[in-house]
Structures are given as structure tokens and as C-alpha cells.
mmCIF file of C-alpha atoms in Angstrom:
data_model
loop_
_atom_site.group_PDB
_atom_site.id
_atom_site.type_symbol
_atom_site.label_atom_id
_atom_site.label_comp_id
_atom_site.label_asym_id
_atom_site.label_seq_id
_atom_site.Cartn_x
_atom_site.Cartn_y
_atom_site.Cartn_z
ATOM 1 C CA MET A 6 15.786 -18.014 -16.138
ATOM 2 C CA ALA A 7 15.433 -14.268 -16.486
ATOM 3 C CA LEU A 8 14.199 -12.896 -19.786
ATOM 4 C CA TRP A 9 15.138 -9.336 -20.604
ATOM 5 C CA ALA A 10 13.340 -7.004 -22.939
ATOM 6 C CA PHE A 11 14.664 -5.214 -26.036
ATOM 7 C CA ASN A 12 16.764 -8.306 -26.948
ATOM 8 C CA PHE A 13 19.526 -7.119 -24.620
ATOM 9 C CA PRO A 14 20.192 -7.470 -20.884
ATOM 10 C CA VAL A 15 19.357 -4.682 -18.478
ATOM 11 C CA GLY A 16 22.623 -3.496 -16.953
ATOM 12 C CA ALA A 17 25.167 -0.744 -16.776
ATOM 13 C CA ASN A 18 24.960 0.083 -20.503
ATOM 14 C CA ALA A 19 21.186 -0.031 -20.771
ATOM 15 C CA THR A 20 20.337 3.659 -20.433
ATOM 16 C CA ASN A 21 21.098 4.743 -23.995
ATOM 17 C CA ARG A 22 19.424 1.652 -25.361
ATOM 18 C CA PHE A 23 16.269 2.514 -23.420
ATOM 19 C CA ARG A 24 16.342 5.955 -25.003
ATOM 20 C CA ASP A 25 17.045 4.715 -28.505
ATOM 21 C CA ARG A 26 14.416 1.989 -28.573
ATOM 22 C CA THR A 27 11.614 3.645 -26.616
ATOM 23 C CA PRO A 28 11.259 7.270 -27.708
ATOM 24 C CA THR A 29 7.761 7.480 -26.173
ATOM 25 C CA CYS A 30 9.017 6.929 -22.643
ATOM 26 C CA GLY A 31 12.705 7.765 -22.892
ATOM 27 C CA MET A 32 15.207 7.481 -20.082
ATOM 28 C CA THR A 33 13.907 6.299 -16.714
ATOM 29 C CA ASP A 34 14.843 6.279 -13.056
ATOM 30 C CA LEU A 35 11.652 4.433 -12.091
ATOM 31 C CA VAL A 36 10.910 0.711 -12.189
ATOM 32 C CA ILE A 37 7.334 -0.466 -11.592
ATOM 33 C CA TYR A 38 7.475 -4.134 -10.597
ATOM 34 C CA GLY A 39 4.207 -6.038 -11.001
ATOM 35 C CA SER A 40 3.117 -3.355 -13.459
ATOM 36 C CA TYR A 41 0.575 -5.519 -15.261
ATOM 37 C CA GLY A 42 -1.542 -6.421 -12.242
ATOM 38 C CA TYR A 43 -4.761 -4.513 -11.648
ATOM 39 C CA THR A 44 -3.321 -1.723 -9.484
ATOM 40 C CA GLY A 45 0.101 -1.783 -11.115
ATOM 41 C CA ASN A 46 -1.499 -1.217 -14.495
ATOM 42 C CA LEU A 47 -3.519 1.755 -13.213
ATOM 43 C CA ILE A 48 -0.335 3.267 -11.804
ATOM 44 C CA ALA A 49 1.688 2.583 -14.953
ATOM 45 C CA GLU A 50 -0.956 4.208 -17.163
ATOM 46 C CA ALA A 51 -1.138 7.261 -14.932
ATOM 47 C CA ALA A 52 2.664 7.500 -14.708
ATOM 48 C CA VAL A 53 2.947 7.722 -18.489
ATOM 49 C CA GLU A 54 0.070 10.214 -18.676
ATOM 50 C CA GLN A 55 1.842 12.385 -16.089
ATOM 51 C CA GLY A 56 5.101 12.392 -18.030
ATOM 52 C CA LEU A 57 7.054 9.865 -15.994
ATOM 53 C CA HIS A 58 9.168 7.280 -17.805
ATOM 54 C CA PRO A 59 8.898 3.913 -16.067
ATOM 55 C CA VAL A 60 10.468 0.607 -16.922
ATOM 56 C CA LEU A 61 7.696 -1.971 -16.562
ATOM 57 C CA ALA A 62 8.746 -5.219 -14.934
ATOM 58 C CA GLY A 63 7.422 -8.535 -13.695
ATOM 59 C CA ARG A 64 7.785 -12.270 -14.103
ATOM 60 C CA SER A 65 5.274 -12.855 -16.933
ATOM 61 C CA PRO A 66 6.876 -12.221 -20.361
ATOM 62 C CA ASP A 67 3.602 -12.072 -22.271
ATOM 63 C CA ALA A 68 1.817 -9.795 -19.801
ATOM 64 C CA VAL A 69 4.593 -7.241 -19.412
ATOM 65 C CA ALA A 70 5.491 -7.216 -23.126
ATOM 66 C CA THR A 71 1.871 -6.610 -24.129
ATOM 67 C CA GLN A 72 1.502 -3.805 -21.598
ATOM 68 C CA ALA A 73 4.797 -2.203 -22.620
ATOM 69 C CA ALA A 74 3.788 -2.197 -26.281
ATOM 70 C CA ARG A 75 0.477 -0.546 -25.404
ATOM 71 C CA LEU A 76 2.079 2.160 -23.250
ATOM 72 C CA GLY A 77 5.224 2.634 -25.320
ATOM 73 C CA CYS A 78 7.523 1.833 -22.412
ATOM 74 C CA PRO A 79 10.643 -0.286 -21.960
ATOM 75 C CA PHE A 80 10.211 -3.467 -19.991
ATOM 76 C CA ALA A 81 12.108 -6.293 -18.348
ATOM 77 C CA VAL A 82 11.183 -9.766 -17.148
ATOM 78 C CA ALA A 83 12.711 -11.105 -13.944
ATOM 79 C CA GLY A 84 11.591 -13.498 -11.239
ATOM 80 C CA LEU A 85 11.877 -12.604 -7.584
ATOM 81 C CA ASP A 86 13.841 -15.812 -7.055
ATOM 82 C CA GLU A 87 16.645 -14.467 -9.296
ATOM 83 C CA PRO A 88 18.803 -12.048 -7.266
ATOM 84 C CA ALA A 89 21.256 -11.356 -10.091
ATOM 85 C CA ALA A 90 18.403 -10.492 -12.460
ATOM 86 C CA LEU A 91 16.835 -8.151 -9.901
ATOM 87 C CA ASP A 92 20.190 -6.473 -9.356
ATOM 88 C CA ARG A 93 20.561 -5.852 -13.093
ATOM 89 C CA LEU A 94 17.035 -4.463 -13.218
ATOM 90 C CA LEU A 95 17.603 -2.025 -10.344
ATOM 91 C CA ASP A 96 21.248 -1.181 -10.931
ATOM 92 C CA ASP A 97 20.492 2.050 -12.865
ATOM 93 C CA ALA A 98 17.193 2.850 -11.151
ATOM 94 C CA THR A 99 16.594 5.501 -8.523
ATOM 95 C CA VAL A 100 13.416 3.901 -7.169
ATOM 96 C CA VAL A 101 11.339 0.765 -7.585
ATOM 97 C CA LEU A 102 7.601 0.767 -6.898
ATOM 98 C CA ASN A 103 6.569 -2.777 -6.002
ATOM 99 C CA CYS A 104 2.951 -3.442 -7.009
ATOM 100 C CA ALA A 105 3.174 -7.253 -6.913
ATOM 101 C CA GLY A 106 1.109 -8.758 -4.128
ATOM 102 C CA PRO A 107 0.738 -10.556 -1.865
ATOM 103 C CA PHE A 108 3.560 -8.468 -0.442
ATOM 104 C CA SER A 109 4.318 -11.050 2.217
ATOM 105 C CA ARG A 110 5.903 -12.971 -0.670
ATOM 106 C CA THR A 111 7.422 -10.133 -2.682
ATOM 107 C CA TRP A 112 8.803 -7.543 -0.276
ATOM 108 C CA GLU A 113 11.891 -9.392 0.896
ATOM 109 C CA PRO A 114 13.608 -10.228 -2.416
ATOM 110 C CA THR A 115 12.808 -6.757 -3.733
ATOM 111 C CA VAL A 116 14.076 -4.998 -0.620
ATOM 112 C CA GLU A 117 17.220 -7.130 -0.596
ATOM 113 C CA ALA A 118 17.922 -6.130 -4.201
ATOM 114 C CA CYS A 119 17.392 -2.478 -3.262
ATOM 115 C CA LEU A 120 19.883 -2.762 -0.425
ATOM 116 C CA ARG A 121 22.456 -4.343 -2.737
ATOM 117 C CA THR A 122 22.009 -1.676 -5.427
ATOM 118 C CA GLY A 123 21.288 1.415 -3.304
ATOM 119 C CA THR A 124 17.803 1.779 -4.796
ATOM 120 C CA HIS A 125 14.867 3.353 -2.966
ATOM 121 C CA TYR A 126 11.950 0.984 -2.282
ATOM 122 C CA LEU A 127 8.241 1.849 -2.383
ATOM 123 C CA ASP A 128 5.242 -0.481 -2.345
ATOM 124 C CA ILE A 129 1.470 -0.369 -1.948
ATOM 125 C CA THR A 130 1.095 -2.976 0.783
ATOM 126 C CA GLY A 131 -1.340 -2.768 3.661
ATOM 127 C CA GLU A 132 -0.051 -5.904 5.397
ATOM 128 C CA LEU A 133 0.779 -5.328 9.055
ATOM 129 C CA THR A 134 3.453 -8.019 9.178
ATOM 130 C CA VAL A 135 5.152 -6.610 6.084
ATOM 131 C CA PHE A 136 5.452 -3.134 7.614
ATOM 132 C CA GLU A 137 7.021 -4.589 10.743
ATOM 133 C CA ALA A 138 9.402 -6.803 8.778
ATOM 134 C CA ILE A 139 10.592 -3.939 6.575
ATOM 135 C CA HIS A 140 11.031 -1.749 9.643
ATOM 136 C CA GLU A 141 13.574 -4.285 10.896
ATOM 137 C CA ARG A 142 15.758 -3.497 7.866
ATOM 138 C CA SER A 143 15.965 0.229 8.617
ATOM 139 C CA THR A 144 19.609 0.250 9.717
ATOM 140 C CA ASP A 145 20.641 -1.790 6.684
ATOM 141 C CA ALA A 146 18.826 0.708 4.470
ATOM 142 C CA GLU A 147 20.606 3.639 6.062
ATOM 143 C CA ASP A 148 23.926 1.924 5.444
ATOM 144 C CA ALA A 149 22.959 1.305 1.796
ATOM 145 C CA GLY A 150 21.687 4.850 1.262
ATOM 146 C CA SER A 151 18.197 3.522 0.503
ATOM 147 C CA MET A 152 14.774 4.594 1.693
ATOM 148 C CA LEU A 153 12.293 1.838 2.513
ATOM 149 C CA LEU A 154 8.795 3.307 2.245
ATOM 150 C CA PRO A 155 6.062 0.664 2.143
ATOM 151 C CA GLY A 156 2.363 1.524 2.006
ATOM 152 C CA VAL A 157 2.203 4.433 -0.464
ATOM 153 C CA GLY A 158 -1.356 3.580 -1.544
ATOM 154 C CA PHE A 159 -4.695 3.794 0.216
ATOM 155 C CA ASP A 160 -2.966 1.424 2.553
ATOM 156 C CA VAL A 161 -1.839 3.545 4.392
ATOM 157 C CA VAL A 162 -1.322 7.105 3.145
ATOM 158 C CA PRO A 163 -4.662 8.688 4.170
ATOM 159 C CA THR A 164 -4.797 6.980 7.560
ATOM 160 C CA ASP A 165 -1.118 7.633 8.278
ATOM 161 C CA CYS A 166 -1.488 11.289 7.330
ATOM 162 C CA LEU A 167 -4.561 11.638 9.528
ATOM 163 C CA ALA A 168 -2.706 9.976 12.409
ATOM 164 C CA ALA A 169 0.153 12.465 12.031
ATOM 165 C CA HIS A 170 -2.303 15.364 11.860
ATOM 166 C CA LEU A 171 -4.014 14.218 15.063
ATOM 167 C CA ALA A 172 -0.649 13.834 16.802
ATOM 168 C CA ASP A 173 0.259 17.386 15.773
ATOM 169 C CA ARG A 174 -3.033 18.595 17.239
ATOM 170 C CA LEU A 175 -2.546 16.646 20.492
ATOM 171 C CA PRO A 176 1.159 16.015 21.120
ATOM 172 C CA ASP A 177 0.481 14.307 24.465
ATOM 173 C CA ALA A 178 -1.881 11.705 22.966
ATOM 174 C CA GLU A 179 -1.648 8.227 24.474
ATOM 175 C CA SER A 180 -4.282 6.472 22.364
ATOM 176 C CA LEU A 181 -5.332 6.623 18.733
ATOM 177 C CA GLU A 182 -8.323 5.175 16.908
ATOM 178 C CA LEU A 183 -8.610 5.207 13.112
ATOM 179 C CA ALA A 184 -11.511 4.037 10.955
ATOM 180 C CA PHE A 185 -12.195 4.004 7.244
ATOM 181 C CA ARG A 186 -15.128 3.457 4.942
ATOM 182 C CA ALA A 187 -14.500 2.606 1.305
ATOM 183 C CA GLU A 188 -16.872 2.138 -1.615
ATOM 184 C CA ASN A 189 -14.937 -0.395 -3.628
ATOM 185 C CA GLY A 190 -14.596 -3.867 -4.972
ATOM 186 C CA VAL A 191 -11.247 -5.584 -4.658
ATOM 187 C CA SER A 192 -8.578 -6.486 -7.146
ATOM 188 C CA ARG A 193 -7.251 -9.998 -7.660
ATOM 189 C CA GLY A 194 -4.086 -9.180 -5.704
ATOM 190 C CA THR A 195 -6.004 -7.693 -2.790
ATOM 191 C CA ALA A 196 -8.289 -10.716 -2.626
ATOM 192 C CA LYS A 197 -5.299 -13.064 -2.579
ATOM 193 C CA THR A 198 -3.713 -11.066 0.211
ATOM 194 C CA MET A 199 -6.923 -11.264 2.233
ATOM 195 C CA LEU A 200 -6.963 -15.025 1.817
ATOM 196 C CA GLU A 201 -3.355 -15.303 2.958
ATOM 197 C CA HIS A 202 -4.238 -13.614 6.226
ATOM 198 C CA VAL A 203 -7.633 -15.186 6.842
ATOM 199 C CA GLY A 204 -6.335 -17.148 9.818
ATOM 200 C CA ALA A 205 -4.269 -14.382 11.372
ATOM 201 C CA GLY A 206 -6.995 -12.859 13.574
ATOM 202 C CA GLY A 207 -6.926 -9.266 14.737
ATOM 203 C CA ALA A 208 -4.216 -7.032 16.159
ATOM 204 C CA VAL A 209 -3.947 -3.846 18.208
ATOM 205 C CA ARG A 210 -1.078 -1.902 19.724
ATOM 206 C CA ARG A 211 -1.075 -1.706 23.530
ATOM 207 C CA ASP A 212 1.595 0.116 25.490
ATOM 208 C CA GLY A 213 3.769 0.176 22.395
ATOM 209 C CA ARG A 214 3.546 -3.538 21.611
ATOM 210 C CA ILE A 215 1.473 -5.258 18.931
ATOM 211 C CA GLU A 216 -0.887 -7.787 20.500
ATOM 212 C CA ALA A 217 -3.078 -10.423 18.894
ATOM 213 C CA VAL A 218 -6.827 -10.144 19.519
ATOM 214 C CA PRO A 219 -9.863 -11.905 18.007
ATOM 215 C CA ILE A 220 -10.981 -10.473 14.676
ATOM 216 C CA ALA A 221 -13.663 -7.769 15.065
ATOM 217 C CA HIS A 222 -13.126 -7.849 18.838
ATOM 218 C CA GLU A 223 -14.410 -4.281 19.191
ATOM 219 C CA THR A 224 -17.154 -2.331 17.431
ATOM 220 C CA ARG A 225 -18.352 1.254 17.609
ATOM 221 C CA THR A 226 -20.271 3.883 15.662
ATOM 222 C CA VAL A 227 -18.424 6.533 13.662
ATOM 223 C CA ASP A 228 -19.559 9.736 11.962
ATOM 224 C CA PHE A 229 -17.395 9.999 8.853
ATOM 225 C CA GLY A 230 -18.990 13.321 7.911
ATOM 226 C CA TRP A 231 -20.161 14.593 4.534
ATOM 227 C CA GLY A 232 -23.495 12.842 5.103
ATOM 228 C CA VAL A 233 -21.922 9.477 5.993
ATOM 229 C CA ASP A 234 -22.888 9.423 9.663
ATOM 230 C CA GLY A 235 -23.696 6.731 12.183
ATOM 231 C CA GLN A 236 -21.577 4.049 10.503
ATOM 232 C CA HIS A 237 -21.001 0.740 12.269
ATOM 233 C CA VAL A 238 -17.296 -0.153 12.317
ATOM 234 C CA ALA A 239 -15.364 -3.177 13.566
ATOM 235 C CA ALA A 240 -11.731 -3.559 14.575
ATOM 236 C CA ILE A 241 -9.400 -5.035 11.962
ATOM 237 C CA PRO A 242 -5.594 -5.480 11.839
ATOM 238 C CA TRP A 243 -5.015 -2.523 9.479
ATOM 239 C CA GLY A 244 -1.453 -1.538 8.646
ATOM 240 C CA ASP A 245 -1.636 1.524 10.902
ATOM 241 C CA VAL A 246 -1.289 -0.716 13.935
ATOM 242 C CA SER A 247 2.322 -0.724 12.760
ATOM 243 C CA THR A 248 2.808 2.501 10.824
ATOM 244 C CA ALA A 249 0.902 4.972 13.006
ATOM 245 C CA SER A 250 3.105 4.067 15.929
ATOM 246 C CA HIS A 251 6.285 4.686 13.930
ATOM 247 C CA THR A 252 4.847 7.960 12.627
ATOM 248 C CA THR A 253 3.465 9.389 15.858
ATOM 249 C CA GLY A 254 4.923 7.455 18.794
ATOM 250 C CA ILE A 255 1.406 6.967 20.193
ATOM 251 C CA PRO A 256 1.532 3.699 22.168
ATOM 252 C CA ASN A 257 -2.096 2.500 21.961
ATOM 253 C CA ILE A 258 -3.702 2.088 18.541
ATOM 254 C CA THR A 259 -6.872 0.398 17.277
ATOM 255 C CA THR A 260 -8.008 0.440 13.643
ATOM 256 C CA TYR A 261 -11.518 -0.114 12.302
ATOM 257 C CA MET A 262 -13.331 -0.677 9.027
ATOM 258 C CA ALA A 263 -16.978 0.158 8.298
ATOM 259 C CA MET A 264 -19.099 -2.952 7.976
ATOM 260 C CA PRO A 265 -22.698 -3.888 8.829
ATOM 261 C CA GLU A 266 -23.366 -5.882 11.988
ATOM 262 C CA ARG A 267 -24.150 -8.958 9.911
ATOM 263 C CA ALA A 268 -20.678 -8.805 8.393
ATOM 264 C CA VAL A 269 -19.144 -8.538 11.869
ATOM 265 C CA GLN A 270 -20.947 -11.708 12.904
ATOM 266 C CA LEU A 271 -19.631 -13.483 9.817
ATOM 267 C CA GLN A 272 -16.104 -12.251 10.604
ATOM 268 C CA ARG A 273 -16.329 -13.722 14.078
ATOM 269 C CA VAL A 274 -17.699 -17.018 12.801
ATOM 270 C CA GLY A 275 -14.942 -17.044 10.213
ATOM 271 C CA GLY A 276 -12.422 -16.705 13.009
ATOM 272 C CA LEU A 277 -13.629 -20.011 14.436
ATOM 273 C CA VAL A 278 -12.989 -21.866 11.173
ATOM 274 C CA ALA A 279 -9.855 -19.931 10.254
ATOM 275 C CA PRO A 280 -7.522 -22.890 10.980
ATOM 276 C CA LEU A 281 -9.400 -24.902 8.350
ATOM 277 C CA LEU A 282 -9.325 -22.066 5.814
ATOM 278 C CA SER A 283 -5.576 -21.724 6.353
ATOM 279 C CA LEU A 284 -4.804 -25.290 5.291
ATOM 280 C CA PRO A 285 -2.746 -25.274 2.055
ATOM 281 C CA PRO A 286 -5.230 -27.320 -0.030
ATOM 282 C CA VAL A 287 -8.085 -25.021 0.983
ATOM 283 C CA THR A 288 -6.024 -21.868 0.455
ATOM 284 C CA ASP A 289 -4.847 -23.075 -2.951
ATOM 285 C CA ALA A 290 -8.422 -23.794 -4.008
ATOM 286 C CA LEU A 291 -9.623 -20.374 -2.863
ATOM 287 C CA GLN A 292 -6.710 -18.669 -4.612
ATOM 288 C CA TRP A 293 -7.696 -20.434 -7.833
ATOM 289 C CA VAL A 294 -11.271 -19.173 -7.469
ATOM 290 C CA VAL A 295 -9.950 -15.628 -6.976
ATOM 291 C CA GLU A 296 -7.769 -15.940 -10.060
ATOM 292 C CA GLN A 297 -10.733 -17.000 -12.178
ATOM 293 C CA THR A 298 -13.391 -14.634 -10.879
ATOM 294 C CA THR A 299 -11.873 -11.381 -9.552
ATOM 295 C CA GLU A 300 -11.264 -8.411 -11.836
ATOM 296 C CA GLY A 301 -11.393 -5.279 -9.676
ATOM 297 C CA PRO A 302 -13.612 -2.190 -9.955
ATOM 298 C CA ASP A 303 -14.179 -0.764 -13.430
ATOM 299 C CA THR A 304 -13.617 2.817 -14.557
ATOM 300 C CA GLU A 305 -17.130 3.959 -13.666
ATOM 301 C CA GLU A 306 -16.868 2.513 -10.152
ATOM 302 C CA ARG A 307 -13.518 4.189 -9.590
ATOM 303 C CA GLU A 308 -14.791 7.538 -10.834
ATOM 304 C CA ARG A 309 -17.935 7.629 -8.718
ATOM 305 C CA GLY A 310 -16.650 5.938 -5.544
ATOM 306 C CA GLU A 311 -15.426 7.790 -2.462
ATOM 307 C CA SER A 312 -13.400 6.920 0.612
ATOM 308 C CA TYR A 313 -13.653 8.247 4.151
ATOM 309 C CA VAL A 314 -11.261 8.210 7.085
ATOM 310 C CA TRP A 315 -12.009 9.177 10.688
ATOM 311 C CA GLY A 316 -9.630 9.427 13.614
ATOM 312 C CA THR A 317 -9.504 10.397 17.248
ATOM 313 C CA ALA A 318 -6.608 10.817 19.652
ATOM 314 C CA ARG A 319 -6.843 11.041 23.436
ATOM 315 C CA ALA A 320 -4.484 12.149 26.180
ATOM 316 C CA ASP A 321 -4.396 10.688 29.685
ATOM 317 C CA ASP A 322 -6.063 13.803 31.095
ATOM 318 C CA GLY A 323 -9.119 13.165 28.900
ATOM 319 C CA GLU A 324 -8.403 15.774 26.237
ATOM 320 C CA ARG A 325 -9.561 14.509 22.843
ATOM 321 C CA VAL A 326 -9.301 15.601 19.209
ATOM 322 C CA VAL A 327 -11.235 14.284 16.199
ATOM 323 C CA SER A 328 -10.475 14.793 12.501
ATOM 324 C CA ARG A 329 -11.609 13.179 9.283
ATOM 325 C CA LEU A 330 -10.880 12.954 5.559
ATOM 326 C CA ARG A 331 -12.879 12.451 2.397
ATOM 327 C CA GLY A 332 -11.231 11.422 -0.848
ATOM 328 C CA PRO A 333 -11.625 9.583 -4.151
ATOM 329 C CA HIS A 334 -12.185 5.852 -4.599
ATOM 330 C CA THR A 335 -9.492 3.801 -2.876
ATOM 331 C CA TYR A 336 -7.857 2.586 -6.113
ATOM 332 C CA ALA A 337 -7.917 6.056 -7.663
ATOM 333 C CA LEU A 338 -6.403 7.401 -4.456
ATOM 334 C CA THR A 339 -3.712 4.710 -4.487
ATOM 335 C CA VAL A 340 -2.628 5.733 -7.973
ATOM 336 C CA GLU A 341 -2.238 9.371 -6.977
ATOM 337 C CA THR A 342 -0.545 8.840 -3.614
ATOM 338 C CA ALA A 343 1.894 6.293 -5.042
ATOM 339 C CA LEU A 344 2.937 8.650 -7.830
ATOM 340 C CA ALA A 345 3.135 11.581 -5.411
ATOM 341 C CA ALA A 346 5.690 9.586 -3.406
ATOM 342 C CA VAL A 347 7.532 8.559 -6.571
ATOM 343 C CA ARG A 348 7.852 12.182 -7.710
ATOM 344 C CA ARG A 349 9.301 13.221 -4.360
ATOM 345 C CA VAL A 350 11.906 10.477 -4.551
ATOM 346 C CA LEU A 351 12.832 11.412 -8.124
ATOM 347 C CA ASP A 352 13.175 15.027 -6.972
ATOM 348 C CA GLY A 353 15.771 13.887 -4.433
ATOM 349 C CA ASP A 354 13.546 13.894 -1.346
ATOM 350 C CA ALA A 355 14.204 10.407 0.011
ATOM 351 C CA PRO A 356 15.348 10.196 3.633
ATOM 352 C CA THR A 357 17.174 6.912 4.145
ATOM 353 C CA GLY A 358 16.075 4.044 6.356
ATOM 354 C CA PHE A 359 12.545 2.807 7.035
ATOM 355 C CA ARG A 360 9.917 5.502 6.650
ATOM 356 C CA THR A 361 6.161 5.842 6.753
ATOM 357 C CA PRO A 362 4.321 8.095 4.281
ATOM 358 C CA ALA A 363 3.591 10.866 6.774
ATOM 359 C CA GLY A 364 6.899 10.242 8.538
ATOM 360 C CA ALA A 365 8.741 10.970 5.294
ATOM 361 C CA TYR A 366 6.529 13.688 3.807
ATOM 362 C CA GLY A 367 4.314 15.047 6.569
ATOM 363 C CA PRO A 368 0.584 14.940 7.352
ATOM 364 C CA ASP A 369 -0.333 17.125 4.368
ATOM 365 C CA LEU A 370 0.950 14.628 1.791
ATOM 366 C CA ILE A 371 -2.612 13.386 1.320
ATOM 367 C CA LEU A 372 -3.830 16.922 0.561
ATOM 368 C CA ASP A 373 -1.756 16.908 -2.619
ATOM 369 C CA VAL A 374 -4.356 14.565 -4.110
ATOM 370 C CA GLU A 375 -7.130 16.352 -5.975
ATOM 371 C CA GLY A 376 -10.493 15.865 -4.318
ATOM 372 C CA VAL A 377 -9.204 15.155 -0.795
ATOM 373 C CA GLU A 378 -10.716 17.214 2.021
ATOM 374 C CA ARG A 379 -9.756 17.228 5.704
ATOM 375 C CA GLU A 380 -11.687 18.735 8.585
ATOM 376 C CA ASP A 381 -11.187 19.012 12.327
ATOM 377 C CA VAL A 382 -14.334 18.127 14.249
ATOM 378 C CA VAL A 383 -13.285 18.415 17.905
#
């Protein structure tokens, strides 16, 4: 059963009621679903601080009501298994920002509601399979007049923008490598997503097709710049295996994450026991542990942390370009990139169909975030 805030249902006549009952936030064209999770809450707080007027939404009445009272925003409660409730929630909205992970479970009902209501869809996923699945709905989105733009957080705005920048520098590129280094803990939602995919192994794009490979099947050393040189990185199935191809058309893509050699060894050992870890009783137990023990980085960690992205593109004739980025902590960056995308949509800049961040808004989207630097090395 759907529970709706303000003691009235969200629907066609809700706009004036929002305005009357919530003078702090006023009228809204933005819905933040999963607003009370770790990242959703950071985004909701920043949205209000920046003068946006979101409706906060999710399936937990207590959590969303408490948050809405604190931020002075309207709210609604609806489960993702309630299509009619989602339609009422999105009927008057311009855009929904889905912050409820794991996105493998939440993207489809939210996207379907967007297609029924003509609402634009954003999320902060980094899940490779989710990007590919949403891409399959591109034609439906064009028909509905909706934009489907997953991955407007650290996954994958900085990497996607760097990929687009490299492709602009070397239009004939046939291969692309991207790596990142992040100083961060993980939120509860991120940890749950990682557990969901523990048995999936690795992935690369070869000759335009995504292929399964063993986790951490390749390693190399990367100079991220700004004093962060000689970093050991290992291949992981980052979302850019999907998105960078759609953004740039480059057919061969490998993505890496900085990790010590000991961690690579553990990743490879973990791959051997992945079938056991993927069993429902084991997964359920691990999810419970995450729920009880994971909080996410605190304010001090977010303020002092930094993130780094490195990329190289190569052409068949051997020509090569290298560029890199430095930016704020990954969660701080996610807040700013997500809201940058939201503001563009609310300003009417929302090309329909499936889009990637740089595909929709260009390689310089990431430079809109304060504290981000980009440099060309080669």
C-alpha cells in the first residue's frame, strides 16, 4: 500500500498543495527517490541549500518523513512494486533522480514509470549491467519524450567526461584505458551493490562487444599526477565499459581501479569462491552485516578526500594521448555532478532517449564542479 505525504495523494492537483503546505521548499519539478539513504541525503541537503525544491520520496514512511521535516520539503512514500503510486508521484515532475541502490533492483520500475509519465530519469548508478539495460530502452524513451541518463555521480561523470575529452583529442582512437584512485569509504548502498556483483567477475569491451574476463585480469602502473604517481591499478568492470563506448564509439575499453598488489591477490582468490559468496543465504547474511555496520564517510573525510582519474587513448598507427583529472572526494563529487545534471534538465536541456553524461552535456561537464582540474599529459 502506498502512503502519501501531507494527508493527501500526490496527483494532478498536488502542485498548489505542495506550495501551501511547504513554504520552505515551494513548488517542485524534481523528485529525489531514495532521498534518505547516505548519498540521497547528501544530495537532498545540497539541493535545498542551492535553492532547488525537491519532493523527497522512498518506501520508508518514518525515514522520509523525518528527513522532510528536517529539510522543510514535501515528501511522498511509494514502493517500487506499486506502478500506480509511482505514476502519481512522477505525473507532475520534470525529472526524477533515483538514489536508491542497488540499482539493479530499482532502475526498471522507476524507468517504466518515467516512460509512462514522460518524466526524465537520472540516477547515480555505476553498475555496468544497469547501463546496458537502460540503453535498451532508448527508443521507448524517445517515443515518450523522456531522457534516460544513468550514472550522474562519480560513477561515471568524471571518467565519461575524460573519455570524451580523449576522443576529441584523438578522433581515430581504437582503444581506451581509464583508471581512477579514490580516497573514500563506502556507503551502505554501495556496499550492498558490491555484494550483489561479487560473483560477476570482470568485463572489458573488445571490438565493440562486452566480454567477460576474470576479475583483476590485468594490472599496470599509472601516474595520476599531482604527486600521486606510480600507482598500482587492476582491471575492474567499471561502468565505462558500457558508457564510454556509447559516448565515444571507441571499440576497445578497459577500466582500472587503484589498489595494492595484496588487494589484487585477494580479488583473484575471491573470484575462485565467488559462486559460494553468491548463494542467497550467504548474500543475505552479508547484506545484514552491511546494514548493521556500514555508515559511509563522515563530513571530515569528504572534505579532505580527493579523487583522481587517468586515461589514455590509442590509434592503430600508434598515436597516443594521455589526460587526467583531479577532483573532490567521490561522494562530494557525486553530489555536485548529480545536481549539475538536474539543473540542466530543469533548464530544458534534456535530449530524449538514452544518454551518457558527456554524451548529453559534453566533456567539460565535470569542469563545472569547483575544485576539478584537468590536464593533458601527452
